[in-house]
Coordinates of C-alpha atoms in Angstrom, one line a residue:
X118 CA -68.6 94.1 -12.6
X119 CA -70.1 95.4 -9.3
X120 CA -68.4 94.5 -6.2
X121 CA -69.2 95.0 -2.6
X122 CA -67.9 98.3 -1.1
X123 CA -64.5 98.1 0.3
X124 CA -64.3 98.8 3.9
X125 CA -62.7 101.9 5.0
X126 CA -59.0 101.7 5.8
X127 CA -58.8 103.2 9.4
X128 CA -55.1 102.8 9.6
X129 CA -54.7 105.3 6.7
X130 CA -57.3 107.7 8.1
X131 CA -55.1 107.7 11.4
X132 CA -51.8 108.2 9.3
X133 CA -53.6 111.1 7.8
X134 CA -54.4 112.6 11.2
X135 CA -50.7 112.3 12.2
X136 CA -49.6 113.9 9.3
X137 CA -51.8 116.8 10.2
X138 CA -50.3 117.1 13.4
X139 CA -46.8 117.1 11.9
X140 CA -47.8 119.8 9.5
X141 CA -49.4 122.0 12.3
X142 CA -46.3 121.6 14.5
X143 CA -44.0 122.7 11.4
X144 CA -46.3 125.7 10.5
X145 CA -46.5 126.9 14.2
X146 CA -42.9 126.6 14.5
X147 CA -42.3 128.7 11.4
X148 CA -45.0 131.2 12.7
X149 CA -46.9 130.4 9.7
X150 CA -44.1 131.9 7.6
X151 CA -44.0 135.2 9.6
X152 CA -40.9 136.4 10.9
X153 CA -40.0 135.1 14.2
X154 CA -39.9 137.4 17.3
X155 CA -36.7 138.7 19.1
X156 CA -37.2 137.2 22.6
X157 CA -34.8 136.4 25.5
X158 CA -36.5 133.7 27.3
X159 CA -35.8 132.3 30.7
X160 CA -34.0 129.1 31.5
X161 CA -37.4 127.1 31.6
X162 CA -38.7 128.7 28.5
X163 CA -35.3 128.2 26.8
X164 CA -35.5 124.5 27.6
X165 CA -39.2 124.4 26.1
X166 CA -38.0 126.1 23.0
X167 CA -35.1 123.6 22.8
X168 CA -37.7 120.7 22.8
X169 CA -39.7 122.6 20.1
X170 CA -36.7 122.9 17.9
X171 CA -35.7 119.5 18.3
X172 CA -39.1 118.0 17.5
X173 CA -39.2 120.2 14.3
X174 CA -35.9 119.5 13.0
X175 CA -35.7 115.8 13.6
X176 CA -39.2 114.5 13.4
X177 CA -41.5 116.9 11.4
X178 CA -40.0 119.4 9.1
X179 CA -40.4 118.2 5.4
X180 CA -41.3 114.9 6.6
X181 CA -45.0 115.6 7.4
X182 CA -45.5 117.3 4.0
X183 CA -44.1 114.1 2.3
X184 CA -46.2 111.8 4.2
X185 CA -49.2 113.9 3.4
X186 CA -48.2 113.7 -0.3
X187 CA -48.0 109.9 0.0
X188 CA -51.2 109.7 1.6
X189 CA -52.9 111.9 -1.2
X190 CA -51.5 109.5 -3.9
X191 CA -52.9 106.6 -2.0
X192 CA -56.2 108.1 -1.5
X193 CA -56.5 109.0 -5.1
X194 CA -55.8 105.3 -6.3
X195 CA -58.2 104.0 -3.9
X196 CA -61.0 106.3 -5.1
X197 CA -60.3 105.6 -8.7
X198 CA -60.0 101.8 -8.1
X199 CA -63.2 101.7 -6.1
X200 CA -65.2 103.5 -8.9
X201 CA -63.4 101.0 -11.6
X202 CA -64.6 98.0 -9.5
X203 CA -68.0 99.2 -9.9
X204 CA -67.7 99.6 -13.6
X205 CA -67.2 103.3 -13.5
X206 CA -64.4 105.4 -15.2
X207 CA -64.0 108.1 -12.5
X208 CA -61.2 109.9 -14.1
X209 CA -62.9 112.7 -15.8
X210 CA -64.9 113.5 -12.5
X211 CA -61.9 113.2 -10.5
X212 CA -60.1 115.9 -12.6
X213 CA -63.3 118.1 -11.6
X214 CA -62.6 117.1 -8.0
X215 CA -59.0 118.2 -8.2
X216 CA -60.2 121.6 -9.8
X217 CA -62.5 122.0 -6.7
X218 CA -59.3 121.2 -4.5
X219 CA -57.5 124.2 -6.2
X220 CA -60.6 126.5 -5.4
X221 CA -60.5 125.5 -1.9
X222 CA -56.6 126.1 -1.7
X223 CA -57.4 129.5 -3.2
X224 CA -59.6 130.4 -0.3
X225 CA -57.0 128.8 2.2
X226 CA -54.2 130.9 0.5
X227 CA -56.2 134.1 1.6
X228 CA -55.0 133.2 5.3
X229 CA -51.8 131.2 4.8
X230 CA -49.2 131.6 2.0
X231 CA -47.8 128.1 2.2
X232 CA -51.0 126.3 1.2
X233 CA -50.6 122.9 -0.4
X234 CA -54.0 122.3 -1.5
X235 CA -53.6 124.2 -4.7
X236 CA -50.2 122.5 -5.4
X237 CA -51.9 119.0 -4.7
X238 CA -54.9 119.9 -7.0
X239 CA -52.8 121.1 -10.0
X240 CA -50.1 118.4 -9.8
X241 CA -52.6 115.5 -8.8
X242 CA -53.5 115.5 -12.6
X243 CA -50.4 113.6 -12.9
X244 CA -51.9 110.8 -10.9
X245 CA -55.0 110.6 -13.2
X246 CA -52.8 110.5 -16.3
X247 CA -50.4 107.7 -14.7
X248 CA -53.2 105.7 -13.2
X249 CA -53.1 102.9 -15.7
X250 CA -49.4 102.8 -16.4
X251 CA -47.6 99.7 -15.4
X252 CA -46.4 99.4 -11.8
X253 CA -42.8 98.7 -12.9
X254 CA -42.6 101.9 -14.9
X255 CA -44.4 103.8 -12.2
X256 CA -41.9 102.6 -9.6
X257 CA -39.0 103.7 -11.7
X258 CA -40.4 107.1 -12.3
X259 CA -41.1 107.5 -8.5
X260 CA -37.6 106.4 -7.7
X261 CA -36.3 108.9 -10.1
X262 CA -38.4 111.8 -8.7
X263 CA -37.6 110.8 -5.1
X264 CA -33.8 110.7 -6.1
X265 CA -34.4 114.3 -7.5
X266 CA -32.2 114.4 -10.6
X267 CA -31.8 118.2 -10.4
X268 CA -30.3 117.9 -6.9
X269 CA -28.0 115.1 -8.3
X270 CA -26.9 117.2 -11.2
X271 CA -26.1 120.1 -8.9
X272 CA -24.1 117.9 -6.8
X273 CA -22.1 116.3 -9.6
X274 CA -21.6 119.7 -11.1
X275 CA -20.3 121.0 -7.7
X276 CA -22.8 123.7 -7.8
X277 CA -23.1 125.9 -4.7
X278 CA -26.1 127.4 -3.3
X279 CA -28.9 128.6 -5.6
X280 CA -30.6 131.9 -5.0
X281 CA -31.0 132.1 -1.3
X282 CA -34.2 134.1 -1.8
X283 CA -35.7 130.9 -2.8
X284 CA -35.3 129.5 0.7
X285 CA -36.7 132.6 2.4
X286 CA -39.6 133.1 -0.3
X287 CA -41.9 134.5 2.0
X288 CA -39.8 137.2 3.5
X289 CA -37.8 138.4 0.5
X290 CA -38.5 139.5 -3.1
X291 CA -37.8 136.6 -5.3
X292 CA -36.4 138.1 -8.6
X293 CA -37.4 141.3 -10.5
X294 CA -41.3 142.2 -10.3
X295 CA -42.0 140.1 -7.2
X296 CA -42.6 142.2 -4.0
X297 CA -41.8 141.0 -0.5
X298 CA -44.5 139.8 1.8
X299 CA -46.0 142.6 4.0
X300 CA -45.2 142.4 7.6
X301 CA -47.6 139.7 9.3
X302 CA -47.2 141.5 12.5
X303 CA -48.5 144.9 11.3
X304 CA -50.5 144.4 7.8
X305 CA -54.0 144.0 7.5
X306 CA -55.7 140.7 6.6
X307 CA -56.7 142.2 3.2
X308 CA -53.0 143.3 2.5
X309 CA -51.6 139.8 3.3
X310 CA -54.4 138.1 1.5
X311 CA -53.7 140.1 -1.7
X312 CA -50.0 139.5 -1.6
X313 CA -50.7 135.6 -1.0
X314 CA -52.6 135.2 -4.2
X315 CA -50.4 137.4 -6.3
X316 CA -46.7 137.8 -5.8
X317 CA -46.9 135.3 -2.9
X318 CA -48.3 132.5 -5.2
X319 CA -45.6 133.0 -7.9
X320 CA -43.0 133.1 -5.1
X321 CA -44.3 129.8 -3.7
X322 CA -44.2 128.0 -7.0
X323 CA -40.5 129.3 -7.5
X324 CA -39.8 127.8 -4.1
X325 CA -41.4 124.5 -5.0
X326 CA -39.2 124.0 -8.0
X327 CA -35.8 125.4 -6.9
X328 CA -36.1 123.7 -3.2
X329 CA -36.7 120.3 -5.0
X330 CA -40.0 120.0 -3.1
X331 CA -41.9 119.6 -6.1
X332 CA -39.9 116.5 -7.4
X333 CA -40.2 114.9 -4.0
X334 CA -43.9 115.5 -3.8
X335 CA -44.5 113.8 -7.1
X336 CA -42.4 111.1 -6.2
X337 CA -44.4 110.5 -3.0
X338 CA -47.7 110.8 -5.0
X339 CA -46.6 107.8 -7.2
X340 CA -45.2 106.0 -4.1
X341 CA -48.9 106.5 -2.5
X342 CA -50.4 105.1 -5.8
X343 CA -48.0 101.9 -5.7
X344 CA -48.9 101.3 -2.1
X345 CA -52.6 101.3 -3.1
X346 CA -51.9 98.9 -5.9
X347 CA -50.2 96.5 -3.6
X348 CA -53.0 96.7 -1.1
X349 CA -50.3 97.1 1.5
X350 CA -52.8 98.2 4.2
X351 CA -55.4 95.4 3.8
X352 CA -54.3 93.8 7.0
X353 CA -53.4 90.2 5.7
X354 CA -50.3 88.5 7.1
X355 CA -48.5 88.9 3.7
X356 CA -49.1 92.6 3.7
X357 CA -47.9 93.0 7.3
X358 CA -44.7 91.4 6.2
X359 CA -44.5 94.0 3.5
X360 CA -44.8 96.7 5.9
X361 CA -42.1 95.2 8.1
X362 CA -39.9 95.2 5.1
X363 CA -40.7 98.8 4.3
X364 CA -40.2 99.8 8.0
X365 CA -36.6 98.1 7.9
X366 CA -35.7 99.4 4.6
X367 CA -36.6 103.0 5.5
X368 CA -34.9 102.8 8.7
X369 CA -31.6 101.3 7.3
X370 CA -31.5 103.9 4.6
X371 CA -32.1 106.7 7.1
X372 CA -29.4 105.6 9.5
X373 CA -27.1 105.0 6.6
X374 CA -27.6 108.5 5.3
X375 CA -27.2 109.8 8.9
X376 CA -23.8 108.3 9.1
X377 CA -22.8 109.5 5.8
X378 CA -23.8 113.1 6.6
X379 CA -21.8 112.8 9.9
X380 CA -18.6 111.3 8.6
X381 CA -18.6 113.5 5.4
X382 CA -17.8 117.0 6.8
X383 CA -18.8 120.0 4.6
X384 CA -19.8 118.0 1.5
X385 CA -21.0 121.1 -0.1
X386 CA -24.5 122.7 -0.2
X387 CA -25.9 120.8 -3.2
X388 CA -24.7 117.3 -1.8
X389 CA -25.8 118.2 1.8
X390 CA -29.3 119.2 0.7
X391 CA -29.6 116.0 -1.3
X392 CA -28.4 113.9 1.7
X393 CA -31.2 115.5 3.9
X394 CA -33.9 115.2 1.3
X395 CA -33.1 111.5 0.8
X396 CA -33.2 111.1 4.7
X397 CA -36.7 112.7 4.6
X398 CA -37.9 110.2 2.2
X399 CA -36.4 107.2 4.0
X400 CA -37.8 108.5 7.2
X401 CA -41.3 108.6 5.7
X402 CA -40.9 105.1 4.7
X403 CA -39.9 103.7 7.9
X404 CA -42.6 105.6 9.5
X405 CA -45.4 104.4 7.3
X406 CA -43.9 100.8 7.8
X407 CA -43.7 100.7 11.6
X408 CA -46.6 103.1 12.6
X409 CA -48.9 101.2 10.3
X410 CA -48.0 98.0 12.1
X411 CA -48.5 99.6 15.4
X412 CA -51.9 101.2 14.5
X413 CA -53.0 97.8 13.0
X414 CA -52.1 95.7 16.1
X415 CA -54.8 94.4 18.2
X416 CA -53.7 96.5 21.1
X417 CA -54.1 99.7 19.4
X418 CA -56.6 99.0 16.5
X419 CA -59.7 99.2 18.6
X420 CA -58.6 102.8 20.0
X421 CA -58.2 104.4 16.4
X422 CA -61.5 106.0 16.6
X423 CA -60.1 109.5 17.6
X424 CA -57.4 109.6 15.0
X425 CA -59.6 107.9 12.4
X426 CA -62.3 110.7 12.7
X427 CA -59.6 113.4 12.4
X428 CA -58.3 111.7 9.3
X429 CA -61.7 111.6 7.7
X430 CA -61.8 115.3 8.1
X431 CA -58.4 116.2 7.2
X432 CA -59.5 119.0 4.8
X433 CA -61.5 120.7 7.3
X434 CA -59.0 120.4 9.9
X435 CA -56.1 121.5 7.6
X436 CA -57.8 124.8 6.8
X437 CA -59.0 125.4 10.2
X438 CA -55.6 125.0 11.7
X439 CA -54.4 127.9 9.3
X440 CA -57.5 130.2 10.0
X441 CA -57.2 129.8 13.8
X442 CA -53.4 130.0 14.2
X443 CA -52.8 132.9 11.7
X444 CA -55.4 134.8 13.8
X445 CA -53.4 133.9 16.9
X446 CA -50.2 134.9 15.5
X447 CA -50.6 137.7 13.1
X448 CA -51.1 141.4 13.7
X449 CA -54.9 141.3 12.1
X450 CA -55.9 139.0 14.8
X451 CA -54.3 138.6 18.3
X452 CA -50.8 139.3 17.2
X453 CA -49.2 136.9 19.7
X454 CA -46.5 135.7 17.2
X455 CA -44.2 138.6 18.3
X456 CA -44.6 137.4 22.0
X457 CA -44.4 133.7 21.6
X458 CA -41.2 131.6 21.3
X459 CA -41.1 128.4 19.6
X460 CA -42.1 126.5 22.9
X461 CA -45.3 128.4 23.3
X462 CA -46.1 127.9 19.6
X463 CA -45.6 124.1 20.2
X464 CA -48.0 124.3 23.3
X465 CA -50.6 126.2 21.2
X466 CA -50.4 123.8 18.5
X467 CA -50.9 120.7 20.7
X468 CA -53.8 122.6 22.3
X469 CA -55.4 123.2 19.1
X470 CA -54.9 119.6 17.8
X471 CA -56.4 118.2 21.1
X472 CA -59.5 120.7 20.6
X473 CA -59.7 119.3 17.0
X474 CA -59.7 115.7 18.1
X475 CA -62.8 116.2 20.3
X476 CA -64.4 118.2 17.6
X477 CA -63.9 115.7 15.0
X478 CA -65.0 112.7 17.3
X479 CA -68.1 114.4 18.2
X480 CA -69.0 115.7 14.3
X481 CA -68.4 112.2 13.0
X482 CA -70.6 110.7 15.6
X483 CA -73.5 112.3 14.0
X484 CA -72.3 113.1 10.3
X485 CA -71.2 111.2 7.4
X486 CA -68.5 113.8 6.5
X487 CA -66.6 116.6 7.7
X488 CA -68.2 120.1 6.7
X489 CA -65.6 120.9 3.9
X490 CA -65.4 117.1 2.9
X491 CA -69.2 117.2 2.4
X492 CA -69.1 120.4 0.3
X493 CA -66.2 118.8 -1.8
X494 CA -67.9 115.5 -2.4
X495 CA -71.4 117.4 -3.2
X496 CA -69.8 119.6 -5.6
X497 CA -67.8 116.7 -7.2
X498 CA -70.8 114.6 -7.7
X499 CA -73.0 117.5 -8.8
X500 CA -75.8 117.0 -6.1
X501 CA -76.2 117.5 -2.4
X502 CA -75.0 114.4 -0.4
X503 CA -76.7 113.5 2.8
X504 CA -74.8 114.8 5.7
X505 CA -76.3 113.5 8.8
X506 CA -76.1 109.8 9.4
X507 CA -79.7 109.3 10.1
X508 CA -80.7 111.0 6.9

């Protein structure tokens, strides 16, 4: 049965833009996985570095990634559901779309060895496979993945730290046969790109598994699909109440876990990383609930244009951030990474984000899609799509 086209959900686009901000700040704080410089900042610079470190630790690290995964699951459901409402089974075509995302990720990996596009493209297949699974079973699977049974087993067994190389995957060898990353300060672009798509790719997958990120990512994929099924962002009073409950539940769980972590001194590495990971999930739940309500309020809703435009160009902006910042930080570019503390990296990230906001606003004023989004859509459908709005 054909139905009218579902209006675009600008709140979701704005959330995607905020996730991009968090990811950019995390990557810049980590010098895009390059070794941090040995600097001795003055008092003012030390204060700015402290602010950057606090923002990184408390607001963005791991949380922005989980939010991005949640929105990916949500967007996948919305696209499949929109096609189904038109009487089209889009799952086969969507698998091709995921394969294209892997190709985009491979190109992106030539610049940054922490790419998520390939990860999302490969494991997004699970969303297609589970699209018709009943919501109750999907919720149980999402809960199990977000609890991370591997972490729970380690905690119950009293296991200590796993191979520490898995946590410093980009700077140390990860097992026999895998070479360490070349020095980002001195290596050429070609040397870095070659490592990124060979040993670096294998090391990243190992990190995803042993750090627990893969389990949490898949769990957030499914949470996003469940949010799409519940039409949580449709703006109705009932759905706004659901967002309030989500915000309250996420905030309460986050606070409770913070108290447990503070009271339970030295719980052991496995238990500690389990508590921290659950805090990240709870933080994202609370963030989605409260920020979505704020963005949907009548005082803010009319001012979403800038964030919404950036959210619609998330693929373009994500790749652009990596290309620009690796050129700024790495030795094959300006090589400023060895001269900048985390505070300067924070300012550089905010400056780039501001430029992207302006660029996206101007671009979406005349175009239907972002540059990479247009290429992705055209390749998915097998024909060139009109790019200009007046076409």
